[in-house]
Amino acid sequence: MIVPMKKVSIVMLNSERKSALKKLRRIGLVHLETVEGKGPVLQAYKDASASADKAISVLDEIKMPKKLIPTQVELSTNEADEKAREIVALSDRKKSLLDLISQNIQEIERLSKWGAVNPDDFKSLAEKGIFMYMYEIPSEKYGLIGETSKTMVVNSVAKITRFLLLSEEEVIDRPADLPPEAFAVPMPEKSTGELYADIEASRKEISSIEKSLEEAKKYRSAIGELKKTLAESIEFETIFSGMERDKSENAPDEKSAGQETVEEALAREVEEMEDHSGKLAWLTGYVPEDSMEDFASECKANDWAFASSDPADDDPVPTKLHNNKLVSIIYPLTDFLDVTPGYHEFDISGWFLLFFCIFFAMIFGDAGYGSIIALLGLGLLAKSKSGKRSLPVLVTILGLCTAAYGVFTCSWFGIDYNALHNHGCDWMIELSLKPISKAKLDLIAGYGAVRAEDIANTNQKIFCFMLALVQLSIAHIKCFIADRKSLKCLGDLGSLLQLWGMFYVVMSLVVSAERFPLSDTGNPIPIFGGAVNLPSVMPLIAIGVLLFGFVLSFVFSNYEGSIGKSVLESCKNIISVLLGVVNVFSDIVSYIRLWAVALAGGAISATVNTMALNIFGSNGGVVAKMVIFGILMVVLLCFGHGLNVILNVLSVVVHGVRLNTLEFSQHLGMAWSGTKYRPFSENENSNKEFRVEGLGKAINALGSLGKLK
């Protein structure tokens, strides 16, 4: 269930807001509304956090054998910050050196055809009245240079002639008798010898930096802890600086973050905390209704005033879910997917868990895989600590469900059921469920392999569509119950009837038009091989239910107090209304993916087994060869089935989760628009102190945050 929330506004003295925030964090009940923090202190925290992030990224990019990774060193938060800045500075220096090397190499390549070039030589000659300028020109154009320009050819390579333009005075403007094809070669700032020396020096410095960074890996954990501490500090400072409050008439106006210095911000903070004029500060948040008594007693103990009310429809109310221990095991999955229902939406945790287990079992569809998954879950459960057992329990249940479905379909690591029969494993076949088990339909019922496979596949498709009918019906029934006090519930009933009528249409169009005709043939309609028989008039009933449901939905789905307005709204959106009927069809058909993905997984398993048996069986006869090829067979089986398991896990995420979060949720009208309830609370990093660089004596005067009286 979604826990009801109360919207609360807390008022405290402005001079005590920092200590009050620390106490409020210690209480850990209030989910605070988002505020916009500001100020140089907050910016300093963010800069330090960015520096720590970059340092961690730099250290993580350094790949070293595990044996060579140095033992981690513990540091204080400020020592860790200093190391982080040093690492970032080293990384930036390395990048600048690499850029310098690249530039120097380009410069050397540019001058490579000129040989050794030293600008000092040109300057020395210029002081003696001999000015020289480097030019290049296509060789066939060199003869076009006028007689007034004195030149000296350096070389001609690859149809390019390099020459020096000689002059007894400095050339300011380009000589007129130079052809336009001649272009001046810029004089380098350094000689080629100096460029080579700089490259060598830069490479040596880079080598030294890399060694320093490798040694700095011992600070990785300390910087990681600093990052967590800074996250807490940023959260605290964001709320602290973003709180609404009275401003003292005598206090100077706050400057923007870009104008006010850290020292000025701390001086203003000291002034506010020493202010006894009775100015107030306040903030707004949300508290679970069942925790209001505890919250009120804490407010009374701390001399805070507060007001509470029911949240408005447009308030950003967080969602707190409360379910029993069994249903709660789905939370690790929903947390991983980062999906939270809106405060005014449904909590479908229980249904999510139930159908996800079914979908998971059908997609894997193998008793062998399920057994391994269940054993893995039990192993994790044995090693898990109290309070952190939801994931191991979920894995175990998923494994058991998969094993059960595999038993029903007689699927054991993709082994052919004839092989099971030939090796005396008939009990596995006996345990399977006849309508969906090819083995039982073939070997026991005697239908033959081809017909047995066809019957089993058809029945599995029908089972998929029946799952769709059940799950989507639950969605519309929940909507009907939620709207029961309004005529809108008739629109929900109409949607439910459309679903039921469309189910039969899907059976006819997708499964078999012969077995499920759309007209009355006078013959009963069997399902699951005659286990259930529908009357011959079922097609007429289904189509009638579909049409009646469409009319109800058209008239009442937009009901907001007036039937006429509801009908008018449906007329305005007639295309969407008609497409809605098509969507019902596609949503039911979408569940066939469970059968298709399972079929593909089974085919992969069978192929892997066949390949392994071919490797072993075609090379037997000699003990040594049998051992070698036996090992290859085992490797192939482990690799092939392991790959299949990975593909099945991806299929579960893509398909099994989708059916819950998309098809099922759409019929519920859910958008998963919620924000998870995260109260402002302490953790292990909340009380660690970080002194922002540049605070100087001011922060020493403040001492620990909130302790100034």
Coordinates of C-alpha atoms in Angstrom, one line a residue, residues 260-455:
E260 CA 29.9 37.2 -2.3
T261 CA 33.1 35.6 -1.2
V262 CA 33.3 32.6 1.1
E263 CA 34.6 34.8 4.0
E264 CA 31.7 37.2 3.5
A265 CA 29.2 34.3 3.5
L266 CA 30.7 33.0 6.8
A267 CA 30.7 36.4 8.3
R268 CA 27.0 36.9 7.4
E269 CA 26.3 33.4 8.8
V270 CA 28.0 34.4 12.1
E271 CA 25.9 37.5 12.2
E272 CA 22.7 35.6 11.6
M273 CA 23.4 33.0 14.2
E274 CA 24.2 35.7 16.8
D275 CA 21.0 37.6 15.9
H276 CA 18.5 37.5 18.8
S277 CA 15.9 39.7 17.1
G278 CA 13.4 36.8 16.7
K279 CA 13.6 36.5 13.0
L280 CA 12.2 33.3 11.6
A281 CA 13.1 30.6 9.0
W282 CA 10.9 27.9 7.7
L283 CA 10.8 24.9 5.3
T284 CA 8.2 22.5 3.9
G285 CA 8.1 18.8 3.6
Y286 CA 6.1 15.6 3.9
V287 CA 5.8 13.2 6.8
P288 CA 4.1 9.8 6.8
E289 CA 0.7 10.0 8.5
D290 CA 1.6 7.2 10.9
S291 CA 4.8 9.1 12.0
M292 CA 3.0 12.4 12.7
E293 CA 2.8 11.7 16.5
D294 CA 6.6 11.2 16.7
F295 CA 7.2 14.2 14.5
A296 CA 5.0 16.4 16.7
S297 CA 6.7 15.4 19.9
E298 CA 10.2 16.1 18.3
C299 CA 9.0 19.6 17.2
K300 CA 7.7 20.3 20.8
A301 CA 11.0 19.1 22.3
N302 CA 13.0 21.4 20.0
D303 CA 10.7 24.4 20.3
W304 CA 9.7 24.4 16.6
A305 CA 6.3 25.5 15.4
F306 CA 4.7 23.4 12.6
A307 CA 1.5 23.2 10.6
S308 CA 0.2 20.1 8.8
S309 CA -2.4 19.5 6.2
D310 CA -3.4 17.0 3.5
P311 CA -1.4 17.4 0.3
A312 CA -3.0 19.1 -2.6
D313 CA -3.4 17.3 -5.9
D314 CA -0.6 19.2 -7.5
D315 CA 1.8 18.9 -4.6
P316 CA 5.0 16.9 -5.3
V317 CA 4.2 14.3 -2.7
P318 CA 6.7 11.5 -2.3
T319 CA 5.6 7.8 -2.4
K320 CA 6.4 5.5 0.5
L321 CA 5.4 1.9 0.0
H322 CA 4.5 -0.4 2.9
N323 CA 3.9 -4.1 2.3
N324 CA 4.4 -7.4 4.1
K325 CA 7.8 -9.2 4.0
L326 CA 6.8 -11.4 1.1
V327 CA 5.7 -8.6 -1.2
S328 CA 8.6 -6.4 -0.2
I329 CA 11.1 -8.8 -1.8
I330 CA 10.3 -7.1 -5.1
Y331 CA 11.8 -3.8 -3.9
P332 CA 15.4 -4.6 -5.0
L333 CA 14.1 -5.0 -8.6
T334 CA 11.9 -1.9 -8.6
D335 CA 14.8 0.1 -7.0
F336 CA 17.2 -1.2 -9.7
L337 CA 14.7 -0.2 -12.4
D338 CA 14.1 3.1 -10.6
V339 CA 10.3 2.9 -11.0
T340 CA 8.1 4.4 -8.3
P341 CA 4.3 4.8 -8.5
G342 CA 2.9 8.3 -8.1
Y343 CA 1.3 9.2 -4.8
H344 CA -2.1 9.1 -6.4
E345 CA -1.4 5.9 -8.4
F346 CA -1.8 2.3 -7.5
D347 CA 0.7 0.2 -5.5
I348 CA 1.0 -2.9 -7.6
S349 CA 4.0 -4.4 -5.8
G350 CA 2.1 -7.7 -5.0
W351 CA 0.8 -8.1 -8.5
F352 CA 4.2 -7.1 -9.9
L353 CA 5.9 -9.9 -7.9
L354 CA 3.3 -12.5 -8.8
F355 CA 3.4 -12.0 -12.5
F356 CA 7.1 -11.3 -12.7
C357 CA 7.7 -14.7 -11.1
I358 CA 5.5 -16.3 -13.8
F359 CA 7.1 -14.3 -16.6
F360 CA 10.5 -15.2 -15.4
A361 CA 9.7 -18.9 -15.1
M362 CA 8.2 -18.9 -18.6
I363 CA 11.1 -17.1 -20.3
F364 CA 13.7 -19.3 -18.7
G365 CA 11.4 -22.3 -19.0
D366 CA 13.9 -24.9 -17.9
A367 CA 13.9 -27.0 -14.7
G368 CA 17.7 -27.4 -14.8
Y369 CA 18.3 -23.6 -15.0
G370 CA 15.7 -23.0 -12.3
S371 CA 17.4 -25.4 -10.0
I372 CA 20.7 -23.7 -10.4
I373 CA 19.1 -20.3 -9.8
A374 CA 17.4 -21.5 -6.7
L375 CA 20.7 -22.9 -5.3
L376 CA 22.4 -19.6 -6.1
G377 CA 19.6 -17.8 -4.2
L378 CA 20.0 -20.1 -1.2
G379 CA 23.8 -19.6 -1.2
L380 CA 23.3 -15.8 -1.2
L381 CA 20.7 -16.2 1.5
A382 CA 23.1 -18.1 3.7
K383 CA 25.7 -15.4 3.4
S384 CA 23.4 -12.4 3.6
K385 CA 23.0 -10.3 6.7
S386 CA 19.7 -9.8 8.5
G387 CA 17.7 -7.0 6.9
K388 CA 19.4 -7.5 3.5
R389 CA 17.8 -10.8 2.5
S390 CA 15.2 -9.5 0.0
L391 CA 17.3 -10.1 -3.1
P392 CA 18.4 -13.6 -2.1
V393 CA 14.8 -14.6 -1.3
L394 CA 13.6 -13.1 -4.6
V395 CA 16.3 -15.1 -6.5
T396 CA 15.4 -18.3 -4.7
I397 CA 11.7 -17.9 -5.5
L398 CA 12.4 -17.1 -9.1
G399 CA 14.5 -20.2 -9.3
L400 CA 11.8 -22.4 -7.8
C401 CA 9.1 -21.0 -10.1
T402 CA 11.4 -21.6 -13.1
A403 CA 12.1 -25.1 -11.9
A404 CA 8.4 -25.8 -11.5
Y405 CA 7.5 -24.5 -15.0
G406 CA 10.4 -26.5 -16.4
V407 CA 9.0 -29.7 -14.7
F408 CA 5.5 -29.0 -16.2
T409 CA 7.0 -28.7 -19.7
C410 CA 9.6 -31.4 -19.3
S411 CA 12.5 -29.1 -20.0
W412 CA 15.8 -30.2 -18.4
F413 CA 18.8 -28.3 -19.8
G414 CA 17.4 -28.6 -23.2
I415 CA 17.8 -32.4 -23.2
D416 CA 15.5 -34.1 -25.8
Y417 CA 12.7 -36.0 -24.1
N418 CA 13.5 -39.1 -26.1
A419 CA 16.9 -39.2 -24.5
L420 CA 15.3 -39.0 -21.1
H421 CA 13.0 -41.9 -22.0
N422 CA 15.9 -44.0 -23.3
H423 CA 17.9 -43.4 -20.2
G424 CA 15.2 -44.5 -17.8
C425 CA 14.1 -41.0 -16.7
D426 CA 10.4 -41.5 -17.5
W427 CA 9.5 -40.0 -14.1
M428 CA 10.5 -36.6 -15.5
I429 CA 8.0 -37.1 -18.3
E430 CA 5.3 -38.3 -15.8
L431 CA 5.7 -35.1 -13.8
S432 CA 5.1 -32.9 -16.8
L433 CA 1.7 -31.4 -17.5
K434 CA 0.0 -33.0 -20.5
P435 CA -1.5 -29.9 -22.3
I436 CA 1.9 -28.1 -22.5
S437 CA 4.3 -31.0 -22.4
K438 CA 5.5 -32.3 -25.8
A439 CA 7.0 -35.3 -24.1
K440 CA 3.8 -36.4 -22.5
L441 CA 1.7 -35.7 -25.5
D442 CA 4.0 -37.8 -27.7
L443 CA 5.2 -40.7 -25.5
I444 CA 2.2 -41.2 -23.2
A445 CA -0.8 -39.8 -25.1
G446 CA 0.6 -41.1 -28.4
Y447 CA 0.0 -38.1 -30.6
G448 CA 3.3 -38.4 -32.4
A449 CA 6.2 -36.0 -32.3
V450 CA 5.0 -33.5 -34.9
R451 CA 1.4 -33.3 -33.7
A452 CA 2.5 -33.3 -30.0
E453 CA 4.8 -30.3 -30.6
D454 CA 2.1 -28.4 -32.5
I455 CA -0.5 -29.1 -29.7

